[in-house]
mmCIF file of C-alpha atoms in Angstrom:
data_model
loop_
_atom_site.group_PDB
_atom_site.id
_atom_site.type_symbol
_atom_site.label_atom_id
_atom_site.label_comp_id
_atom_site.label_asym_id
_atom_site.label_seq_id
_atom_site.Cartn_x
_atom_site.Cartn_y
_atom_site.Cartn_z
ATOM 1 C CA UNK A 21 169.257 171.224 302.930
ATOM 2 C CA UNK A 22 168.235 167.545 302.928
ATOM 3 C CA UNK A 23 164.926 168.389 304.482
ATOM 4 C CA UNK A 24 164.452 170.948 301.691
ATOM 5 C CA UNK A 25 165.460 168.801 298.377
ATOM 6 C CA UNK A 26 162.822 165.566 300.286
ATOM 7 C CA UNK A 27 160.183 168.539 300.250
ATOM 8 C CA UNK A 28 160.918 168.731 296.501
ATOM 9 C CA UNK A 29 161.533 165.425 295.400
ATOM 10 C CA UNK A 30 159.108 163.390 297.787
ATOM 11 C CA UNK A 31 156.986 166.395 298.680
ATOM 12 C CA UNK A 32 157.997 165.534 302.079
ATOM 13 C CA UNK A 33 157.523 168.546 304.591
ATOM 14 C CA UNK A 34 159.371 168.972 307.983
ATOM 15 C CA UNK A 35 157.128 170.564 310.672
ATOM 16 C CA UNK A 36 157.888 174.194 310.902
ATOM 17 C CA UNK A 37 158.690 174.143 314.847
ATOM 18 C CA UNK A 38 160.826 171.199 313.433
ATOM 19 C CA UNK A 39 163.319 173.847 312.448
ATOM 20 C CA UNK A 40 164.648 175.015 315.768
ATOM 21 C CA UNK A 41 165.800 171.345 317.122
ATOM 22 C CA UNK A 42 167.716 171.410 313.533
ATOM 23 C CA UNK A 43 169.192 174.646 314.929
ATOM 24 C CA UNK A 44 170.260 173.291 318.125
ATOM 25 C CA UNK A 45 171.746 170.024 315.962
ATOM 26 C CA UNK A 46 174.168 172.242 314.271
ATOM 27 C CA UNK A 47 174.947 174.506 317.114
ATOM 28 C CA UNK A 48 176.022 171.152 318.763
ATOM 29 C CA UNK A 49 178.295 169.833 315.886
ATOM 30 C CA UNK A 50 179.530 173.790 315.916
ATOM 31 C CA UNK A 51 180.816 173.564 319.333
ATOM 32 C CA UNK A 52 182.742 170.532 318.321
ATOM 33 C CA UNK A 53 184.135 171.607 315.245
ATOM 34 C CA UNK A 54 184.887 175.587 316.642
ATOM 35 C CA UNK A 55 186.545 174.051 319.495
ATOM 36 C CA UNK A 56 190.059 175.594 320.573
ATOM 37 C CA UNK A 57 193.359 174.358 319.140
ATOM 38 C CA UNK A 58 193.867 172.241 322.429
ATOM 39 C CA UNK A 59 190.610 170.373 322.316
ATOM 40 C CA UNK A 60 191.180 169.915 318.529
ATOM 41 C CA UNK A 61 194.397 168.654 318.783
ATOM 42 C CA UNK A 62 193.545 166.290 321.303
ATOM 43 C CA UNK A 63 190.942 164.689 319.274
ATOM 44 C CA UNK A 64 193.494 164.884 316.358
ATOM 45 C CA UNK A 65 195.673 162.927 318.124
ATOM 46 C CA UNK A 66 193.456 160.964 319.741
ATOM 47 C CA UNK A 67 192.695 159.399 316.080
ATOM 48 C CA UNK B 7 198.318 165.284 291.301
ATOM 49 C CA UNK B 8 199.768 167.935 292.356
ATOM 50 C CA UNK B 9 198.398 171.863 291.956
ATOM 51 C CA UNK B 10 199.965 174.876 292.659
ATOM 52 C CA UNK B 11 197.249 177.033 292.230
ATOM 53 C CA UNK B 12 193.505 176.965 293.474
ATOM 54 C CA UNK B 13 191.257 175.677 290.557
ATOM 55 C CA UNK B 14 188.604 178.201 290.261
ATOM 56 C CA UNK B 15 185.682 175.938 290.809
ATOM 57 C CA UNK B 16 187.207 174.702 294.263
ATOM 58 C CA UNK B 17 185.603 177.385 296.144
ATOM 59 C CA UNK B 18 181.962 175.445 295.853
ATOM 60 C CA UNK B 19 183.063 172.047 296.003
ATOM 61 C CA UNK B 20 182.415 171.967 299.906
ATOM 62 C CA UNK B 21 179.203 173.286 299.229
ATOM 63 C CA UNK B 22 178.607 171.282 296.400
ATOM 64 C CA UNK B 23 179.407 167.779 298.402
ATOM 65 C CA UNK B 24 176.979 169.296 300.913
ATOM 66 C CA UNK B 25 174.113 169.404 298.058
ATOM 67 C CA UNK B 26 175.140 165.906 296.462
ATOM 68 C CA UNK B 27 175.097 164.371 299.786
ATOM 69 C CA UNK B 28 171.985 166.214 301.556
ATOM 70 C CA UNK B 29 169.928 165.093 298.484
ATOM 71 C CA UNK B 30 170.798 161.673 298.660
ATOM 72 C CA UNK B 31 168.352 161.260 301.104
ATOM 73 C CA UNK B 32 165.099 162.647 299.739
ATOM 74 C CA UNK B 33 166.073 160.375 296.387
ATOM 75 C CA UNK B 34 166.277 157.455 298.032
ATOM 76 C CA UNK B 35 163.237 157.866 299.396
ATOM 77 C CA UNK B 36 161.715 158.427 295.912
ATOM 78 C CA UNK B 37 163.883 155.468 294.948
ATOM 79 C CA UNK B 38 161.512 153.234 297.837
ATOM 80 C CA UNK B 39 158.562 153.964 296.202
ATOM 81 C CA UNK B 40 159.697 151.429 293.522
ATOM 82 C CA UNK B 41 161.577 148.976 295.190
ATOM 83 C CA UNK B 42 162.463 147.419 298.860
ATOM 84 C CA UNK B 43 165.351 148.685 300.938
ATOM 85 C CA UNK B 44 167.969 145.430 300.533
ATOM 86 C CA UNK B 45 166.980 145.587 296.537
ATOM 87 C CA UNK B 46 167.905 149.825 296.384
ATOM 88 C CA UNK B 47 171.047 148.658 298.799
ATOM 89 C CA UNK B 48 172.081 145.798 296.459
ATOM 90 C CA UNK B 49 171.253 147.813 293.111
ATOM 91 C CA UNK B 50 173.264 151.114 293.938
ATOM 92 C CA UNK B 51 176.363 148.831 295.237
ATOM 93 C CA UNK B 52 176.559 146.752 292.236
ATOM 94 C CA UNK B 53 175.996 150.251 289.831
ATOM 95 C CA UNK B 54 178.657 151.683 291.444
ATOM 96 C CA UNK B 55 181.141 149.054 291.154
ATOM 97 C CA UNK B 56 180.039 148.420 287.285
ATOM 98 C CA UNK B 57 180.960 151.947 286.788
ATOM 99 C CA UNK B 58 184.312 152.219 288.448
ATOM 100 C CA UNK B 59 185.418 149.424 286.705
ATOM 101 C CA UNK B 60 186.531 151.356 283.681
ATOM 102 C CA UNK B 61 188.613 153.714 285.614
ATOM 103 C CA UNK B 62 190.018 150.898 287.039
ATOM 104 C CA UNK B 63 191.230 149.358 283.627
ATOM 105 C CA UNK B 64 192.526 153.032 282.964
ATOM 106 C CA UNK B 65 194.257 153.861 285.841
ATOM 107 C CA UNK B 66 195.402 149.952 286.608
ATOM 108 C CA UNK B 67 195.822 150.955 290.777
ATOM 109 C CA UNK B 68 198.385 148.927 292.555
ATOM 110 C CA UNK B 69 196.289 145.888 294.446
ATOM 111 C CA UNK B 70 196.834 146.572 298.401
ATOM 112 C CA UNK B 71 198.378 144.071 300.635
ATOM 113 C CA UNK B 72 195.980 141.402 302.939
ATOM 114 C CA UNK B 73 196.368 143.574 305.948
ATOM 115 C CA UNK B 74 194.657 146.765 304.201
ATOM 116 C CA UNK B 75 192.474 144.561 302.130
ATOM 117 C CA UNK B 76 191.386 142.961 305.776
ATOM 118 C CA UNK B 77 190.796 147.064 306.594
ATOM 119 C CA UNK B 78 189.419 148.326 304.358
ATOM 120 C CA UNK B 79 186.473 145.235 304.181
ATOM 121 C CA UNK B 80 185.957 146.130 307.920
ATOM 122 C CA UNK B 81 185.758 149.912 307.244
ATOM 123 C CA UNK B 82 183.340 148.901 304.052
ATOM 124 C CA UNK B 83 181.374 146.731 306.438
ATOM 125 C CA UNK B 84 180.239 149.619 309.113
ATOM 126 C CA UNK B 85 180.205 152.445 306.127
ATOM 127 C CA UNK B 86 178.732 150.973 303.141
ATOM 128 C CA UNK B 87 177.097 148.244 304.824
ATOM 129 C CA UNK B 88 175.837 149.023 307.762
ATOM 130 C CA UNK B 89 175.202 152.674 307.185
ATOM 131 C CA UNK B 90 173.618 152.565 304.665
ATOM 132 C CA UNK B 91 170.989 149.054 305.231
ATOM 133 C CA UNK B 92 169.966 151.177 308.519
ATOM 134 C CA UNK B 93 169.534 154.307 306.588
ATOM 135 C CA UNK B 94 167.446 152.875 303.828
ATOM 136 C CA UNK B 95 165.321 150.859 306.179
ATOM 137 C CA UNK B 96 164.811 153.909 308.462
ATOM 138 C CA UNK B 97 163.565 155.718 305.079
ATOM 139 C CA UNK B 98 161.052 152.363 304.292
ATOM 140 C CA UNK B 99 160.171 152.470 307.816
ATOM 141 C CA UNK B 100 158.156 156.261 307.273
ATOM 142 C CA UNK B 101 161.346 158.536 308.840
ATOM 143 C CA UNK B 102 161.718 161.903 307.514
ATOM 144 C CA UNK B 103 164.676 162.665 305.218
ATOM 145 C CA UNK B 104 165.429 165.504 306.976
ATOM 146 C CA UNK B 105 165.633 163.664 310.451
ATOM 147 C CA UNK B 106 168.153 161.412 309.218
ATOM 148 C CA UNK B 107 170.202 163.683 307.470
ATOM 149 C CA UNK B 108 170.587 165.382 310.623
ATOM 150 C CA UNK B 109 171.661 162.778 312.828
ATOM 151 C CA UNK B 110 174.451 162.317 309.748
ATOM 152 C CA UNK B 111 175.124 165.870 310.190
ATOM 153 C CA UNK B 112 176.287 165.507 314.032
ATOM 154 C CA UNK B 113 178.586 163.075 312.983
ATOM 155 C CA UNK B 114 181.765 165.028 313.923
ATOM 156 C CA UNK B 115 180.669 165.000 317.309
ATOM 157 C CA UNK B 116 180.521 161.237 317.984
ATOM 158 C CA UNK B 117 184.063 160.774 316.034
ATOM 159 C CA UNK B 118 185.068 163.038 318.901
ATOM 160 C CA UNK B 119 183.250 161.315 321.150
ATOM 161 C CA UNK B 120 184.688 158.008 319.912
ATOM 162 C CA UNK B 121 187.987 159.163 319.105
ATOM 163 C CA UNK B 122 188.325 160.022 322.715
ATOM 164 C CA UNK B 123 186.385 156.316 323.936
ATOM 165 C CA UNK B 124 188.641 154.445 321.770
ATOM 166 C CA UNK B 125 191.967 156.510 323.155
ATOM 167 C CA UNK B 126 190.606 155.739 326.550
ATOM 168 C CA UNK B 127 189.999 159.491 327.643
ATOM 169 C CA UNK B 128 187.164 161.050 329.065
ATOM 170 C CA UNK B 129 186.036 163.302 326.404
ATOM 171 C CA UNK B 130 186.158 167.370 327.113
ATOM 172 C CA UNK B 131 183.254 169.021 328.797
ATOM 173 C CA UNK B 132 182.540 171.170 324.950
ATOM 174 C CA UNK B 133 182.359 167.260 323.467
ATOM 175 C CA UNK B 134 179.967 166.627 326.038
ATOM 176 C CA UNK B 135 177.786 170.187 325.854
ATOM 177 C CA UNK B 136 178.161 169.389 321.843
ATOM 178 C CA UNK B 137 176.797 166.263 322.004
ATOM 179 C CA UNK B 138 174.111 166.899 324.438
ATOM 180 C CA UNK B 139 172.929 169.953 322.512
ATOM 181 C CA UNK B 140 172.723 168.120 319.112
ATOM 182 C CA UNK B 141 170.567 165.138 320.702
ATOM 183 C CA UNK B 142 168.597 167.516 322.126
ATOM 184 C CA UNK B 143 168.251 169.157 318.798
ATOM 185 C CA UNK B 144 167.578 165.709 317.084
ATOM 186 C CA UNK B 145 164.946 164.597 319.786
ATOM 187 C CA UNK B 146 162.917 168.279 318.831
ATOM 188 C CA UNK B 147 162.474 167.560 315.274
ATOM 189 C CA UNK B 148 161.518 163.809 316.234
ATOM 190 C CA UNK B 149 158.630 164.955 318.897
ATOM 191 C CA UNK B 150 157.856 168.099 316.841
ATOM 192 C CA UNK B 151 156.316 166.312 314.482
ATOM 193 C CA UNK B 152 153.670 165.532 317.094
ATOM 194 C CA UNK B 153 152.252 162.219 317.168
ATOM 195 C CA UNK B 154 154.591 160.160 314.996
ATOM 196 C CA UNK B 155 153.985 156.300 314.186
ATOM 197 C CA UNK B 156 156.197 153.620 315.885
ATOM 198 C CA UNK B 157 157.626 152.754 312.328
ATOM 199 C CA UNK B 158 158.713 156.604 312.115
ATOM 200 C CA UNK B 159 160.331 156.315 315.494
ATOM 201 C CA UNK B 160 162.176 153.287 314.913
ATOM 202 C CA UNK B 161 162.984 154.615 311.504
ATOM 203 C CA UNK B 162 164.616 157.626 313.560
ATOM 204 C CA UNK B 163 166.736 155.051 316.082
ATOM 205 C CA UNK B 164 167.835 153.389 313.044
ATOM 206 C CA UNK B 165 169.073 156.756 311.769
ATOM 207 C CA UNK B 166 170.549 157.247 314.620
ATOM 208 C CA UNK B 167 172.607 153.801 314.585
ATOM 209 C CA UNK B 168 173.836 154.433 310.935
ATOM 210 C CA UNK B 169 175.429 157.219 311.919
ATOM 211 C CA UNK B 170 177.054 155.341 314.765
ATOM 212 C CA UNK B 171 178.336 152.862 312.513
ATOM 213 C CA UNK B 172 179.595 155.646 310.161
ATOM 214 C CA UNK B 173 181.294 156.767 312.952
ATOM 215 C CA UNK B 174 183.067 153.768 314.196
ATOM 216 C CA UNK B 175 184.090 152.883 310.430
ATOM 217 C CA UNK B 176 185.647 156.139 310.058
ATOM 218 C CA UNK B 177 187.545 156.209 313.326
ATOM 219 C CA UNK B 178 188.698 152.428 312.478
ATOM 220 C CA UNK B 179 190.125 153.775 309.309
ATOM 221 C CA UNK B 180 191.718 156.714 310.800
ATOM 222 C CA UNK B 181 193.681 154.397 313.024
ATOM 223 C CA UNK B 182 194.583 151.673 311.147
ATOM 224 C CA UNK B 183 194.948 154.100 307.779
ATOM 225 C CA UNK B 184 194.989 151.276 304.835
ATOM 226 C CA UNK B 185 197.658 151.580 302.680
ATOM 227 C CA UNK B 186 195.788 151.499 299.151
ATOM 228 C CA UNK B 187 195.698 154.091 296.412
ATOM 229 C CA UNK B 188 192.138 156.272 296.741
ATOM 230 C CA UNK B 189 190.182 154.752 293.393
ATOM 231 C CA UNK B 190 191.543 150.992 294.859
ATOM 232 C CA UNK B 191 189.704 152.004 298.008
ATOM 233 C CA UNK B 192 185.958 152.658 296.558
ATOM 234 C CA UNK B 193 186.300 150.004 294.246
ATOM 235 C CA UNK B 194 187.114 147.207 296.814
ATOM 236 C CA UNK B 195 184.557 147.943 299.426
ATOM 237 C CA UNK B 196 182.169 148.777 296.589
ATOM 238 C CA UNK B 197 182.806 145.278 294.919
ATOM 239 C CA UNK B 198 182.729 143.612 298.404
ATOM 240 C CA UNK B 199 179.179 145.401 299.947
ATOM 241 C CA UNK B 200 177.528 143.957 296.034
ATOM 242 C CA UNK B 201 179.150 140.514 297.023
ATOM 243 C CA UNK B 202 177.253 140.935 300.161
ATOM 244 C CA UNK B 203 173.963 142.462 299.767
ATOM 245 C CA UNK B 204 173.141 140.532 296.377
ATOM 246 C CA UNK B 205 173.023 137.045 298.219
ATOM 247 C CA UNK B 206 171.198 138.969 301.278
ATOM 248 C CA UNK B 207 168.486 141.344 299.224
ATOM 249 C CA UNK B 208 168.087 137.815 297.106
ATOM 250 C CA UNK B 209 167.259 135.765 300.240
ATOM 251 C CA UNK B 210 165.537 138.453 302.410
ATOM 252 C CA UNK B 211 163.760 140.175 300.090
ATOM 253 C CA UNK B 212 163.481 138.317 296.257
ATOM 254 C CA UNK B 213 163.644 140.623 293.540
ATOM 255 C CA UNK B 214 160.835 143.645 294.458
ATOM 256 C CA UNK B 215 161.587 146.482 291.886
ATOM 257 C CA UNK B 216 159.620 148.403 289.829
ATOM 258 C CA UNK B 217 161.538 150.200 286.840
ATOM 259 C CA UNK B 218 159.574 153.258 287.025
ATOM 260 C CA UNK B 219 161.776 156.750 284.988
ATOM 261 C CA UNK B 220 161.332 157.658 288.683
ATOM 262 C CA UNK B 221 163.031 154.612 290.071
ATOM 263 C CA UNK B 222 165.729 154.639 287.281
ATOM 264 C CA UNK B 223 166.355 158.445 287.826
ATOM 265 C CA UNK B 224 166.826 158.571 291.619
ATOM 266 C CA UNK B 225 168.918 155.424 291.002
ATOM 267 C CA UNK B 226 170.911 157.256 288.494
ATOM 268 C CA UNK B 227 171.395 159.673 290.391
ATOM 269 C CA UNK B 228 172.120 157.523 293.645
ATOM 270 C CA UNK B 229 175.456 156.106 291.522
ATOM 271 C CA UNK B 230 176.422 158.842 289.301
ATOM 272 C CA UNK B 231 176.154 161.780 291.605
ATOM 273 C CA UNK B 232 175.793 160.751 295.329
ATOM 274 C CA UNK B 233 178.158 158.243 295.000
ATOM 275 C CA UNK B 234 180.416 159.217 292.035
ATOM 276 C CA UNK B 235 180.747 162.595 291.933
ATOM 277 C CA UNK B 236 180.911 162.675 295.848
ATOM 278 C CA UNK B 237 183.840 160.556 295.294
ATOM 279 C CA UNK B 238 185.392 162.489 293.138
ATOM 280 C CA UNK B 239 184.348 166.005 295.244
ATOM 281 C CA UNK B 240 185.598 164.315 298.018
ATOM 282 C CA UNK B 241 189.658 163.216 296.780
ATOM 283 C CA UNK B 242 189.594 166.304 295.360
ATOM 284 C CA UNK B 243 189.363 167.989 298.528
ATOM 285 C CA UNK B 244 191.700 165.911 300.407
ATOM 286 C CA UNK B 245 194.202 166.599 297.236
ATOM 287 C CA UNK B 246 193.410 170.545 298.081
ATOM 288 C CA UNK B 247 193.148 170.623 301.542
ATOM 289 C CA UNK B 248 195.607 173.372 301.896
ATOM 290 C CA UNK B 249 193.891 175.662 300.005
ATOM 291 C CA UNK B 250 190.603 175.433 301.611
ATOM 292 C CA UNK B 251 190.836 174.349 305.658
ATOM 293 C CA UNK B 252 190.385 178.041 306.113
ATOM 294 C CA UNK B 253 186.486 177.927 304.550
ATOM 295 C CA UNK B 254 184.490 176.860 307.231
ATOM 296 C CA UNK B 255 182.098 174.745 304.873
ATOM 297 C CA UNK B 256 185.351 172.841 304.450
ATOM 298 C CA UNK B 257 185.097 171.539 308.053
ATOM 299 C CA UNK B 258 181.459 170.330 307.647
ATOM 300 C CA UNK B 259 182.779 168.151 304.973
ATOM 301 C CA UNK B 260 185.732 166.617 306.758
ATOM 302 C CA UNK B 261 183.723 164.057 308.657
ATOM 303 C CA UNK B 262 183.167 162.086 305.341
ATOM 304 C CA UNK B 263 186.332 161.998 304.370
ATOM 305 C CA UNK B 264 188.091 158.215 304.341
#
C-alpha cells in the first residue's frame, strides 16, 4: 500500500519483479503472526 | 470509555491505520522536496505537540510519576527519535517508500525475535523461517531494482535500523509498561523529541525549508492524520480490542500499538 500511495504522491514506481520479494516479506511476518497458540504464548509471555 | 457494543465504523479502523500509516511514507518524501530531514523531523514533532496541547487543557491527564516519565523518554527516544531521524534520512538518501515501509511491515517478527533475545531464549524455528523469509523478501525488492546507487542502499540499511529501534522501544515499553494515562503518553514524548530535534535540526542543519502548498500539505497531513488520527485509530483499538482480535487486519496493526 505504501509503495502504491509514493507512486501517487511522488510518482515513485517500485520495479514490477519488486513485487514478489514484498510477497515473501509478508509471508514472513505471516508465519510469525499465524503461529500456534504455544509459540504465541511464549512470545506473549516472553514480553 | 467503556462500549458495549461494536461502533459501526470499527470494522475499517485496522484498515484505515494501515492507509494512514502506509502513506506516511510517500508524503514525507514529498515533504523532502521542500525541506531537509532534521528540519521535517523537528517541524512534525513540534506540530504535533502544539496540537495536543488543547486536549491536554481539556482532558487535564494526571502527570505520571519520575519512574514512567524516565520510560516513557527512553521509549520516545528509540520510537520517535530514532525511528523516525533514520527513516527520514533513508527517504533524503534516494530509498524507495515502498522499501521502507516494508522493513516496518516485518516488524512483528523482530519483537519476536527480541522478545525472545531479551527473555534469554532461543527463539522458535517458525521465528527463525519468519525472519529469514521476510529478509529474503526485503533483500529482492532492494536488488530488483537493479543497479541501485550507494545513497539508495544505505537509505535501505537505515530503513532497516529504524525498524530495529522501533522494535527495541516497543519491547522496552512492553516490559517496563509506564504507568501514564494514553493522551499523557503522546504528549510527553512528543514534547520531549521537539526539545530534542529543535536544538539538533538548528545546529546540524540551520533552517532549510521551503513553504511550498506541497510542503505545507504533506506536513499537514504528517501531524493531523499520520500522527493524530493514527493516535486516535490506534487507542481506539486497544479500547476495542475484544471486539476485533478475531479480524486478521487487527493483528497487522498490533505491532504499533504502545
Amino acid at each position: 500500500m505504501a509503495a502504491l500511495i509514493a507512486w501517487l504522491v511522488v510518482a515513485e514506481v517500485m520495479p514490477f519483479d519488486a513485487w514478489l520479494g514484498i510477497g515473501l516479506g509478508a509471508a514472513g511476518v505471516l508465519l510469525v503472526l499465524y503461529a500456534p497458540d504455544d509459540v504465541k504464548k511464549a512470545g506473549a509471555e516472553s514480553l | 470509555m467503556s462500549l458495549t457494543n461494536e461502533p459501526r465504523w470499527i470494522p475499517i479502523a485496522p484498515w484505515l491505520f494501515l492507509f494512514v500509516w502506509s502513506a506516511g511514507y510517500g508524503v514525507a518524501k514529498l515533504a523532502l522536496e521542500s525541506t531537509t530531514p532534521l528540519n521535517l523531523l523537528a517541524l512534525r514533532f513540534v506540530g504535533v505537540a502544539l496540537a495536543l496541547l488543547p486536549f491536554v487543557l481539556i482532558v487535564r491527564p494526571v502527570w505520571p510519576s519520575n519512574l514512567a516519565l524516565r520510560d516513557l523518554l527512553i521509549v520516545a527516544t528509540f520510537l520517535q527519535l530514532g525511528h523516525f531521524l533514520c527513516i527520514y534520512f533513508g527517504l533524503a538518501l534516494g530509498a524507495l517508500a515502498g522499501v521502507l515501509a516494508l522493513f516496518a511491515a516485518s516488524q512483528p517478527v523482530l519483537i519476536a525475535m527480541l522478545g525472545s533475545m531479551v527473555d534469554r531464549r532461543i527463539p522458535s524455528v517458525r521465528i527463525w523461517v519468519g525472519l529469514m523469509v521476510g529478509l529474503l523478501g526485503a533483500s529482492w525488492v532492494i536488488f530488483a531494482q537493479g543497479h541501485i546507487s550507494d545513497g539508495a542502499l544505505l537509505g535501505a540499511v537505515l530503513g532497516f535500523i529504524a525498524v530495529v529501534l522501533l522494535s527495541l522501544g516497543q519491547v522496552y515499553d512492553k516490559r517496563q509498561r509506564p504507568e501514564c494515562d494514553p493522551l499523557m503518553i503522546y504528549v510527553i514524548q512528543y514534547i520531549f523529541a521537539s526539545f530534542v530535534s529543535v536544538p539538533v535540526a538548528v545546529c546540524f542543519e540551520g533552517y532549510q525549508t521551503e513553504w511550498s502548498s506541497s510542503m505545507i500539505g504533506a506536513l499537514s497531513y504528517l501531524i493531523f492524520g499520520n500522527s493524530l488520527l493514527g493516535i486516535f485509530l490506534m487507542l481506539t483499538m486497544v479500547e476495542l480490542e475484544p471486539f476485533l482480535e478475531s479480524r486478521a487486519s487487527y493483528f497487522w496493526c498490533l505491532g504499533w500499538r504502545l
